[in-house]
CSV table of C-alpha atoms in Angstrom, one decimal:
chain,number,residue,atom,x,y,z
A,1,MET,CA,0.0,0.0,0.0
A,2,THR,CA,2.8,2.4,0.9
A,3,ARG,CA,4.7,1.5,-2.2
A,4,LYS,CA,1.6,2.1,-4.3
A,5,LEU,CA,1.0,5.4,-2.6
A,6,ALA,CA,4.6,6.4,-3.2
A,7,PHE,CA,4.3,5.4,-6.8
A,8,LEU,CA,1.2,7.6,-7.3
A,9,THR,CA,2.8,10.5,-5.5
A,10,GLY,CA,5.7,10.2,-7.9
A,11,VAL,CA,3.4,10.3,-10.9
A,12,ALA,CA,1.6,13.3,-9.5
A,13,ALA,CA,4.9,15.1,-8.9
A,14,ILE,CA,5.9,14.5,-12.7
A,15,VAL,CA,2.5,15.9,-13.8
A,16,LEU,CA,2.7,18.8,-11.6
A,17,PHE,CA,6.3,19.7,-12.7
A,18,TRP,CA,5.3,19.1,-16.3
A,19,SER,CA,2.2,21.6,-15.9
A,20,LEU,CA,4.4,24.2,-14.4
A,21,ALA,CA,7.0,23.8,-17.0
A,22,ALA,CA,4.4,23.8,-19.8
A,23,ARG,CA,3.1,27.2,-18.6
A,24,ALA,CA,6.5,28.7,-19.1
A,25,ASN,CA,6.8,27.4,-22.7
A,26,LEU,CA,5.0,27.5,-26.0
A,27,PRO,CA,2.6,24.6,-26.7
A,28,ALA,CA,4.7,23.6,-29.7
A,29,ILE,CA,7.7,23.1,-27.4
A,30,LEU,CA,6.0,21.7,-24.4
A,31,PRO,CA,2.3,21.1,-24.3
A,32,GLY,CA,0.5,20.8,-21.0
A,33,PRO,CA,-0.9,17.5,-19.6
A,34,LEU,CA,-4.5,18.4,-20.6
A,35,ALA,CA,-3.6,19.2,-24.2
A,36,VAL,CA,-1.7,15.9,-24.4
A,37,LEU,CA,-4.7,14.0,-22.8
A,38,LYS,CA,-6.9,15.6,-25.5
A,39,ALA,CA,-4.6,14.6,-28.3
A,40,LEU,CA,-4.4,11.1,-26.8
A,41,GLY,CA,-8.2,10.8,-26.8
A,42,GLN,CA,-8.3,11.9,-30.5
A,43,LEU,CA,-5.6,9.4,-31.3
A,44,LEU,CA,-7.3,6.4,-29.6
A,45,GLY,CA,-10.7,7.4,-31.0
A,46,ASP,CA,-9.4,7.4,-34.5
A,47,PRO,CA,-9.9,3.8,-36.1
A,48,GLY,CA,-7.2,4.6,-38.6
A,49,PHE,CA,-4.7,4.9,-35.8
A,50,TRP,CA,-5.4,1.4,-34.6
A,51,SER,CA,-5.4,-0.3,-38.0
A,52,GLY,CA,-2.8,1.9,-39.9
A,53,THR,CA,-0.3,2.9,-37.1
A,54,LEU,CA,-0.6,0.7,-34.0
A,55,GLY,CA,-1.5,-2.6,-35.8
A,56,PRO,CA,1.4,-2.6,-38.2
A,57,SER,CA,4.0,-1.6,-35.5
A,58,LEU,CA,2.8,-4.3,-33.2
A,59,GLY,CA,2.7,-6.9,-36.0
A,60,ARG,CA,6.3,-6.0,-36.9
A,61,ALA,CA,7.5,-6.2,-33.2
A,62,THR,CA,5.7,-9.5,-32.7
A,63,GLY,CA,7.1,-10.8,-36.0
A,64,GLY,CA,10.6,-9.8,-35.1
A,65,LEU,CA,10.2,-11.4,-31.7
A,66,ALA,CA,8.9,-14.6,-33.1
A,67,LEU,CA,11.6,-14.8,-35.7
A,68,ALA,CA,14.2,-14.1,-33.0
A,69,PHE,CA,12.8,-16.9,-30.8
A,70,ALA,CA,12.6,-19.3,-33.8
A,71,ILE,CA,16.3,-18.8,-34.6
A,72,GLY,CA,17.6,-18.1,-31.1
A,73,ALA,CA,16.0,-21.0,-29.2
A,74,PRO,CA,17.4,-23.8,-31.5
A,75,LEU,CA,20.8,-22.1,-31.5
A,76,GLY,CA,20.7,-21.9,-27.7
A,77,LEU,CA,19.7,-25.6,-27.4
A,78,ALA,CA,22.6,-26.6,-29.8
A,79,GLY,CA,25.0,-24.4,-27.9
A,80,TRP,CA,24.0,-26.0,-24.6
A,81,ARG,CA,24.2,-29.5,-26.1
A,82,TRP,CA,27.5,-29.0,-28.0
A,83,PRO,CA,29.7,-26.2,-26.5
A,84,VAL,CA,31.6,-26.0,-29.8
A,85,VAL,CA,28.4,-24.6,-31.4
A,86,SER,CA,28.3,-21.9,-28.7
A,87,ALA,CA,32.0,-21.1,-29.3
A,88,LEU,CA,31.3,-21.0,-33.1
A,89,LEU,CA,28.5,-18.5,-32.7
A,90,ALA,CA,30.2,-16.4,-30.0
A,91,PRO,CA,31.8,-13.8,-32.5
A,92,LEU,CA,28.5,-13.2,-34.2
A,93,ARG,CA,26.7,-12.9,-30.9
A,94,LEU,CA,29.3,-10.4,-29.6
A,95,ILE,CA,28.9,-8.3,-32.8
A,96,LEU,CA,25.0,-8.3,-32.7
A,97,MET,CA,25.0,-7.5,-28.9
A,98,GLY,CA,27.7,-4.9,-29.1
A,99,LEU,CA,26.3,-3.1,-32.2
A,100,PRO,CA,24.1,-0.1,-31.2
A,101,ALA,CA,20.5,-0.6,-32.4
A,102,PRO,CA,20.4,2.5,-34.6
A,103,VAL,CA,23.5,1.4,-36.5
A,104,LEU,CA,22.0,-2.1,-37.1
A,105,ALA,CA,18.7,-0.4,-38.1
A,106,ILE,CA,20.5,1.8,-40.7
A,107,LEU,CA,22.5,-1.1,-42.1
A,108,CYS,CA,19.3,-3.2,-42.5
A,109,ILE,CA,17.6,-0.3,-44.2
A,110,LEU,CA,20.5,0.0,-46.5
A,111,TRP,CA,20.6,-3.7,-47.3
A,112,PHE,CA,16.9,-4.3,-47.6
A,113,ASP,CA,14.1,-2.1,-48.8
A,114,GLY,CA,13.0,-0.3,-45.6
A,115,SER,CA,9.7,-2.1,-45.4
A,116,THR,CA,8.1,-4.5,-42.9
A,117,THR,CA,10.7,-7.1,-43.7
A,118,THR,CA,13.5,-4.7,-42.7
A,119,THR,CA,11.9,-3.9,-39.3
A,120,ILE,CA,11.3,-7.6,-38.5
A,121,LEU,CA,14.8,-8.5,-39.5
A,122,THR,CA,16.3,-5.7,-37.4
A,123,VAL,CA,14.3,-6.7,-34.4
A,124,ALA,CA,15.2,-10.4,-34.9
A,125,ALA,CA,18.9,-9.7,-35.4
A,126,LEU,CA,19.1,-7.8,-32.1
A,127,LEU,CA,17.1,-10.3,-30.2
A,128,VAL,CA,18.4,-13.7,-31.4
A,129,PRO,CA,21.4,-13.5,-29.0
A,130,VAL,CA,19.0,-12.7,-26.1
A,131,PHE,CA,17.0,-16.0,-26.7
A,132,GLN,CA,20.1,-17.9,-27.5
A,133,ILE,CA,21.7,-17.1,-24.2
A,134,ALA,CA,18.4,-17.5,-22.3
A,135,VAL,CA,17.7,-20.9,-23.7
A,136,ALA,CA,21.2,-22.2,-23.0
A,137,GLU,CA,21.2,-20.8,-19.5
A,138,GLY,CA,17.7,-22.2,-18.9
A,139,MET,CA,18.8,-25.7,-20.1
A,140,SER,CA,21.8,-25.6,-17.8
A,141,ALA,CA,19.5,-24.8,-14.9
A,142,ILE,CA,17.9,-28.3,-15.3
A,143,GLU,CA,18.5,-30.0,-12.0
A,144,PRO,CA,20.4,-33.2,-13.2
A,145,GLN,CA,19.2,-35.2,-10.1
A,146,LEU,CA,15.6,-34.6,-10.9
A,147,ASP,CA,16.1,-35.4,-14.4
A,148,GLU,CA,17.8,-38.6,-13.5
A,149,MET,CA,15.0,-39.5,-11.1
A,150,ALA,CA,12.5,-39.0,-13.9
A,151,ARG,CA,14.6,-41.2,-16.2
A,152,LEU,CA,14.8,-44.0,-13.6
A,153,PHE,CA,11.0,-44.0,-13.1
A,154,ASP,CA,10.5,-44.0,-16.8
A,155,VAL,CA,8.4,-40.7,-16.6
A,156,PRO,CA,7.0,-39.9,-20.1
A,157,PRO,CA,9.0,-37.2,-22.0
A,158,ILE,CA,6.0,-34.8,-22.0
A,159,ARG,CA,5.6,-34.9,-18.2
A,160,ARG,CA,9.4,-34.4,-17.8
A,161,LEU,CA,9.3,-31.5,-20.2
A,162,TYR,CA,6.4,-29.9,-18.3
A,163,ARG,CA,7.5,-30.5,-14.8
A,164,ILE,CA,11.3,-30.5,-15.0
A,165,ILE,CA,12.7,-28.9,-18.2
A,166,LEU,CA,10.2,-26.0,-18.8
A,167,PRO,CA,10.4,-24.7,-15.1
A,168,ALA,CA,14.2,-24.7,-15.4
A,169,LEU,CA,14.1,-23.1,-18.8
A,170,TRP,CA,11.6,-20.5,-17.6
A,171,THR,CA,14.0,-19.2,-14.9
A,172,ALA,CA,16.1,-17.7,-17.7
A,173,LEU,CA,13.6,-17.4,-20.4
A,174,GLY,CA,11.0,-15.4,-18.4
A,175,PRO,CA,13.3,-12.5,-17.7
A,176,ALA,CA,14.7,-12.6,-21.1
A,177,LEU,CA,11.3,-12.4,-22.6
A,178,GLY,CA,10.6,-9.3,-20.5
A,179,ILE,CA,13.8,-7.6,-22.0
A,180,ALA,CA,13.0,-8.8,-25.5
A,181,VAL,CA,9.4,-7.6,-25.7
A,182,ALA,CA,10.3,-4.1,-24.5
A,183,ASN,CA,13.3,-4.0,-26.8
A,184,ALA,CA,11.2,-5.3,-29.7
A,185,ILE,CA,8.9,-2.4,-29.4
A,186,ARG,CA,11.7,0.1,-29.1
A,187,VAL,CA,13.6,-1.3,-32.0
A,188,THR,CA,10.5,-1.5,-34.1
A,189,LEU,CA,9.8,2.3,-33.5
A,190,LEU,CA,13.4,3.1,-34.2
A,191,THR,CA,13.5,1.3,-37.5
A,192,GLU,CA,10.2,2.8,-38.5
A,193,LEU,CA,11.4,6.2,-37.5
A,194,LEU,CA,14.5,5.8,-39.6
A,195,SER,CA,12.9,4.0,-42.6
A,196,GLY,CA,9.7,5.9,-42.7
A,197,ALA,CA,7.6,2.7,-42.8
A,198,GLU,CA,4.1,3.3,-41.7
A,199,GLY,CA,3.6,2.7,-38.1
A,200,LEU,CA,4.2,4.3,-34.7
A,201,GLY,CA,7.7,5.3,-35.5
A,202,ALA,CA,6.6,7.2,-38.7
A,203,ALA,CA,3.8,8.8,-36.7
A,204,VAL,CA,6.3,10.1,-34.3
A,205,GLN,CA,8.4,11.5,-37.0
A,206,ARG,CA,5.4,13.2,-38.7
A,207,ALA,CA,4.3,14.7,-35.4
A,208,GLN,CA,7.7,16.1,-34.9
A,209,SER,CA,8.1,17.4,-38.4
A,210,TRP,CA,4.6,19.1,-38.2
A,211,LEU,CA,5.3,20.5,-34.7
A,212,GLN,CA,2.3,18.5,-33.5
A,213,THR,CA,4.0,18.3,-30.1
A,214,ASP,CA,0.8,17.4,-28.2
A,215,ARG,CA,0.3,14.4,-30.6
A,216,LEU,CA,4.0,13.5,-30.3
A,217,PHE,CA,3.6,13.3,-26.4
A,218,ALA,CA,0.3,11.3,-26.8
A,219,LEU,CA,2.3,8.8,-29.1
A,220,VAL,CA,5.0,8.6,-26.4
A,221,LEU,CA,2.4,7.8,-23.8
A,222,VAL,CA,1.0,5.1,-26.2
A,223,ILE,CA,4.4,3.6,-26.5
A,224,LEU,CA,5.1,3.8,-22.7
A,225,ALA,CA,1.7,2.1,-22.2
A,226,LEU,CA,2.5,-0.7,-24.6
A,227,ILE,CA,5.9,-1.4,-23.0
A,228,GLY,CA,4.3,-1.2,-19.5
A,229,LEU,CA,1.4,-3.5,-20.4
A,230,ALA,CA,3.7,-6.1,-22.0
A,231,GLU,CA,6.0,-6.1,-18.9
A,232,ILE,CA,2.9,-6.5,-16.6
A,233,ALA,CA,1.5,-9.3,-18.7
A,234,LEU,CA,4.9,-11.1,-18.6
A,235,ALA,CA,5.3,-10.5,-14.8
A,236,VAL,CA,1.8,-12.0,-14.3
A,237,LEU,CA,2.8,-15.0,-16.5
A,238,ILE,CA,6.0,-15.5,-14.6
A,239,ARG,CA,4.1,-15.4,-11.3
A,240,GLU,CA,1.6,-18.0,-12.7
A,241,LYS,CA,4.4,-20.2,-13.8
A,242,ARG,CA,6.1,-20.2,-10.3
A,243,ARG,CA,2.8,-21.3,-8.9
A,244,PRO,CA,2.7,-25.1,-8.6
B,1,MET,CA,13.3,-65.5,-11.8
B,2,THR,CA,16.4,-63.5,-12.6
B,3,LEU,CA,15.8,-59.7,-12.5
B,4,PHE,CA,19.3,-58.5,-13.0
B,5,ALA,CA,22.5,-60.2,-14.3
B,6,ALA,CA,25.9,-58.6,-15.0
B,7,GLU,CA,29.0,-60.3,-16.1
B,8,ASN,CA,32.5,-59.0,-15.4
B,9,VAL,CA,31.5,-55.4,-15.3
B,10,SER,CA,33.9,-52.6,-14.4
B,11,LEU,CA,33.1,-48.9,-13.9
B,12,GLN,CA,35.5,-46.1,-14.2
B,13,TYR,CA,34.6,-42.4,-14.0
B,14,ARG,CA,36.3,-40.3,-16.6
B,15,ASP,CA,38.1,-38.2,-14.0
B,16,ARG,CA,39.2,-41.0,-11.8
B,17,PRO,CA,42.6,-42.8,-12.1
B,18,ALA,CA,41.3,-46.2,-11.0
B,19,PRO,CA,38.0,-48.1,-11.6
B,20,VAL,CA,35.4,-47.8,-8.9
B,21,PHE,CA,35.0,-51.6,-9.2
B,22,ARG,CA,36.4,-54.1,-11.6
B,23,ASP,CA,35.3,-57.5,-13.1
B,24,LEU,CA,32.2,-57.7,-10.9
B,25,SER,CA,29.6,-60.3,-11.7
B,26,LEU,CA,26.2,-60.1,-10.1
B,27,THR,CA,22.8,-61.8,-10.3
B,28,ILE,CA,19.7,-60.6,-8.4
B,29,ARG,CA,16.7,-62.9,-8.4
B,30,GLY,CA,13.1,-62.3,-7.5
B,31,GLU,CA,12.4,-61.8,-3.8
B,32,GLU,CA,16.2,-61.9,-3.1
B,33,SER,CA,17.7,-59.4,-0.5
B,34,LEU,CA,21.2,-58.0,-1.0
B,35,ARG,CA,23.1,-55.6,1.2
B,36,LEU,CA,26.0,-53.6,-0.2
B,37,SER,CA,28.4,-53.1,2.7
B,38,GLY,CA,31.7,-51.1,3.0
B,39,PRO,CA,33.1,-47.8,3.7
B,40,SER,CA,32.1,-44.6,1.8
B,41,GLY,CA,33.5,-44.1,-1.6
B,42,THR,CA,34.1,-47.8,-2.4
B,43,GLY,CA,31.6,-48.1,-5.1
B,44,LYS,CA,28.4,-49.2,-3.4
B,45,THR,CA,26.3,-46.3,-4.8
B,46,SER,CA,28.0,-46.7,-8.2
B,47,LEU,CA,27.0,-50.4,-8.4
B,48,MET,CA,23.5,-49.3,-7.4
B,49,ARG,CA,23.4,-46.8,-10.2
B,50,VAL,CA,24.6,-49.6,-12.7
B,51,ILE,CA,21.7,-51.8,-11.5
B,52,ALA,CA,19.3,-49.0,-11.9
B,53,GLY,CA,20.6,-48.3,-15.4
B,54,LEU,CA,21.8,-44.7,-14.5
B,55,GLU,CA,25.4,-45.7,-15.1
B,56,ARG,CA,26.8,-47.7,-18.1
B,57,PRO,CA,29.6,-50.0,-17.2
B,58,THR,CA,33.0,-49.1,-18.9
B,59,SER,CA,33.5,-52.8,-19.6
B,60,GLY,CA,31.7,-56.2,-19.1
B,61,ARG,CA,28.1,-56.9,-20.1
B,62,ILE,CA,24.7,-56.4,-18.5
B,63,LEU,CA,22.9,-59.6,-19.5
B,64,LEU,CA,19.5,-58.7,-18.0
B,65,ARG,CA,17.9,-55.7,-16.3
B,66,SER,CA,14.3,-55.6,-15.0
B,67,ARG,CA,12.2,-52.8,-16.5
B,68,ARG,CA,10.6,-51.8,-13.2
B,69,ILE,CA,13.3,-50.7,-10.8
B,70,GLY,CA,12.3,-48.4,-7.9
B,71,MET,CA,15.0,-46.4,-6.2
B,72,ALA,CA,15.1,-44.2,-3.1
B,73,PHE,CA,18.2,-42.1,-3.3
B,74,ALA,CA,20.3,-40.8,-0.4
B,75,GLU,CA,18.8,-37.4,-1.1
B,76,PRO,CA,15.0,-37.4,-1.7
B,77,ARG,CA,15.0,-35.8,-5.1
B,78,LEU,CA,11.5,-34.5,-4.9
B,79,LEU,CA,10.2,-31.8,-7.3
B,80,PRO,CA,10.2,-28.8,-4.9
B,81,ASP,CA,7.2,-27.0,-6.4
B,82,LEU,CA,4.9,-29.9,-6.2
B,83,SER,CA,3.1,-31.2,-3.2
B,84,ALA,CA,3.9,-34.6,-1.6
B,85,ILE,CA,1.0,-36.3,-3.4
B,86,GLU,CA,1.9,-34.5,-6.7
B,87,ASN,CA,5.4,-35.9,-6.5
B,88,LEU,CA,4.0,-39.4,-6.1
B,89,LEU,CA,1.6,-38.9,-9.0
B,90,PHE,CA,4.5,-37.6,-11.1
B,91,VAL,CA,5.8,-41.2,-11.4
B,92,ALA,CA,2.5,-43.0,-11.0
B,93,PRO,CA,-0.4,-40.8,-12.1
B,94,ARG,CA,-3.1,-43.5,-11.7
B,95,ALA,CA,-2.1,-44.6,-8.1
B,96,ARG,CA,-3.7,-41.7,-6.2
B,97,ALA,CA,-5.5,-43.9,-3.8
B,98,GLU,CA,-2.5,-46.1,-3.2
B,99,ALA,CA,-0.3,-43.0,-2.7
B,100,SER,CA,-2.7,-41.5,-0.2
B,101,ALA,CA,-2.9,-44.8,1.7
B,102,MET,CA,0.8,-45.1,1.9
B,103,LEU,CA,1.2,-41.6,3.1
B,104,ALA,CA,-1.3,-42.2,5.7
B,105,GLY,CA,0.6,-45.5,6.6
B,106,LEU,CA,3.7,-43.4,7.2
B,107,GLU,CA,1.8,-40.8,9.3
B,108,MET,CA,1.8,-38.2,6.6
B,109,ALA,CA,-1.9,-38.0,5.7
B,110,GLY,CA,-2.0,-34.4,6.8
B,111,LEU,CA,1.0,-33.5,4.7
B,112,GLN,CA,-0.1,-34.9,1.3
B,113,ASP,CA,-0.8,-31.3,-0.1
B,114,ALA,CA,2.2,-29.7,1.6
B,115,SER,CA,4.7,-28.6,-1.0
B,116,ALA,CA,7.9,-30.7,-1.1
B,117,ASP,CA,10.2,-27.9,-0.2
B,118,SER,CA,8.4,-27.4,3.0
B,119,LEU,CA,8.9,-31.0,4.2
B,120,SER,CA,11.7,-32.0,6.7
B,121,LYS,CA,14.4,-34.3,5.5
B,122,GLY,CA,12.7,-37.3,7.2
B,123,GLN,CA,9.3,-36.5,5.6
B,124,ALA,CA,10.8,-36.0,2.2
B,125,GLN,CA,12.6,-39.4,2.6
B,126,ARG,CA,9.4,-41.0,3.4
B,127,VAL,CA,7.7,-39.6,0.2
B,128,ALA,CA,10.7,-40.7,-1.8
B,129,LEU,CA,10.4,-44.2,-0.4
B,130,ILE,CA,6.6,-44.3,-1.3
B,131,ARG,CA,7.4,-43.1,-4.8
B,132,ALA,CA,9.8,-46.0,-5.2
B,133,LEU,CA,7.2,-48.5,-3.9
B,134,LEU,CA,4.4,-47.0,-5.9
B,135,ILE,CA,5.6,-48.1,-9.2
B,136,ARG,CA,5.4,-51.8,-7.9
B,137,PRO,CA,9.0,-52.4,-8.5
B,138,GLU,CA,10.6,-55.7,-9.3
B,139,ILE,CA,13.8,-54.5,-7.6
B,140,LEU,CA,13.8,-51.9,-4.8
B,141,LEU,CA,17.1,-50.0,-4.4
B,142,LEU,CA,17.6,-48.2,-1.1
B,143,ASP,CA,20.7,-46.1,-1.0
B,144,GLU,CA,20.9,-44.9,2.7
B,145,ALA,CA,17.3,-43.7,1.9
B,146,LEU,CA,15.9,-43.8,5.5
B,147,GLY,CA,18.8,-42.1,7.3
B,148,GLY,CA,16.8,-39.1,8.4
B,149,LEU,CA,14.2,-40.9,10.2
B,150,ASP,CA,13.8,-41.4,14.0
B,151,MET,CA,13.7,-45.0,15.1
B,152,ALA,CA,9.9,-45.2,15.5
B,153,THR,CA,9.3,-43.7,12.1
B,154,TRP,CA,12.0,-45.9,10.6
B,155,GLN,CA,10.2,-49.0,11.9
B,156,THR,CA,7.1,-47.8,10.3
B,157,ALA,CA,8.8,-47.3,7.0
B,158,ARG,CA,10.4,-50.8,7.3
B,159,ASP,CA,7.0,-52.3,8.0
B,160,LEU,CA,5.6,-50.7,4.9
B,161,ILE,CA,8.5,-52.0,2.8
B,162,LEU,CA,8.1,-55.6,4.2
B,163,THR,CA,4.3,-55.4,3.7
B,164,GLN,CA,4.7,-54.4,0.0
B,165,ARG,CA,7.3,-57.0,-0.5
B,166,ALA,CA,5.2,-59.7,0.9
B,167,ARG,CA,2.5,-58.6,-1.5
B,168,THR,CA,4.6,-58.2,-4.7
B,169,GLY,CA,7.8,-60.0,-3.9
B,170,PHE,CA,10.2,-57.5,-5.1
B,171,ALA,CA,14.1,-58.0,-4.7
B,172,LEU,CA,15.7,-55.6,-2.3
B,173,VAL,CA,19.1,-54.1,-2.4
B,174,GLU,CA,20.1,-51.8,0.4
B,175,ILE,CA,23.0,-49.7,1.5
B,176,SER,CA,23.0,-48.7,5.1
B,177,HIS,CA,25.9,-47.7,7.4
B,178,ASP,CA,23.8,-48.4,10.5
B,179,PRO,CA,23.7,-52.2,11.4
B,180,ALA,CA,20.7,-51.4,13.7
B,181,ARG,CA,18.8,-50.2,10.7
B,182,LEU,CA,18.7,-53.0,8.1
B,183,ILE,CA,15.5,-53.8,6.4
B,184,MET,CA,16.6,-57.3,5.8
B,185,PRO,CA,19.4,-58.1,8.4
B,186,GLU,CA,19.7,-61.7,7.0
B,187,ALA,CA,20.3,-60.4,3.4
B,188,ARG,CA,23.2,-61.6,1.3
B,189,VAL,CA,26.1,-59.3,1.8
B,190,MET,CA,28.4,-57.8,-0.9
B,191,SER,CA,31.4,-56.2,0.8
B,192,PHE,CA,33.3,-53.4,-0.7
B,193,ARG,CA,36.8,-52.4,0.2
B,194,PRO,CA,38.7,-49.2,-0.3
B,195,VAL,CA,40.9,-50.8,-2.8
B,196,PRO,CA,39.4,-51.1,-6.3
B,197,ASP,CA,38.5,-54.8,-5.8
B,198,VAL,CA,35.2,-56.2,-5.0
B,199,THR,CA,34.7,-59.3,-3.0
B,200,GLN,CA,31.5,-61.3,-3.2
B,201,LEU,CA,30.8,-63.1,0.0
């Protein structure tokens, strides 16, 4: 209760500070909370925003995330099973993890056509190492004594997977998913912003170009809400998974 | 009926300079009792693991191994997030009534829904013993499996083993360092020595 109250007090303090700062500036530089709220209402009330802006961005983020998992998970499994595979992939992993996201996004835009495919590939390229490492770490977390017990008692593979392997895998994969989902949204926006592909990123760029600062702030609120919702959903999922 | 037969088996772990045991031949028949005896680190548990199929001998041949082997390890090896009864149903999903009855028989009726990680060592060992019995084994392997029990509870556990044995006739192989706590004191004894030799008595 105290923590919730402190959190709400923090939010109120930001809004108050924002209101005071907005009064001292032009709306085109810093719009007030009410103006942003109005712009947010307009945005959310526009069906075109859902289908033409939010939908494509979420689709690309999800596509990139799914592709990253589809590539990263088998690589993680292979690296866990055969350490030589992990060593073989280490240089590429280091490059992908060390490369700043904007640089990778620009390279992908250069190499591809700047469309949906580019965004999905950029997101996937940045997140493949996250899933690769998480799956390898998760598999290493399998308790060998429990796995051995299950083998001895001839427990069917599905039950072993559900009760022994997945819970261990989830200890690393759960937190990695949290990071990956938030980053998928961020990188999608970045790539859209740089490539001009229609979506949230392009909407941010347009709002900035046309000095629609209230709309820009409203878009930022949407983005924050998306990341927040994804993180809450994952936290709930992780809590549920921990429950026997 | 022969349940396990091994001929001239040796076992050497990769990081050990000498074999744990060498040229060992062993036959276990139905309803037979065998005690593995000797100081720690002389290969008793390793042999038990070979019998259970958890370890492959480095040489020699396993001629026969029963498909239903129950083992209670020195550590209970329960799934910590599952309750006592769920741990039992993990290996025998259709044996709920029997599992509950055995838990009640070992004075754990009130703990069947308690999570495994909340159980004491002795309670967890009792659950692990029931798990090994629940699959109706042809061979029951007990690797210092009841060391955490007080005398009265140990006797109850022994009675449960003997009752089940009278019913199904499984062979029993046990390791215990406490001569006062042997399930079958009259069992055939296989002695292990600190040297990498094994002598059958």
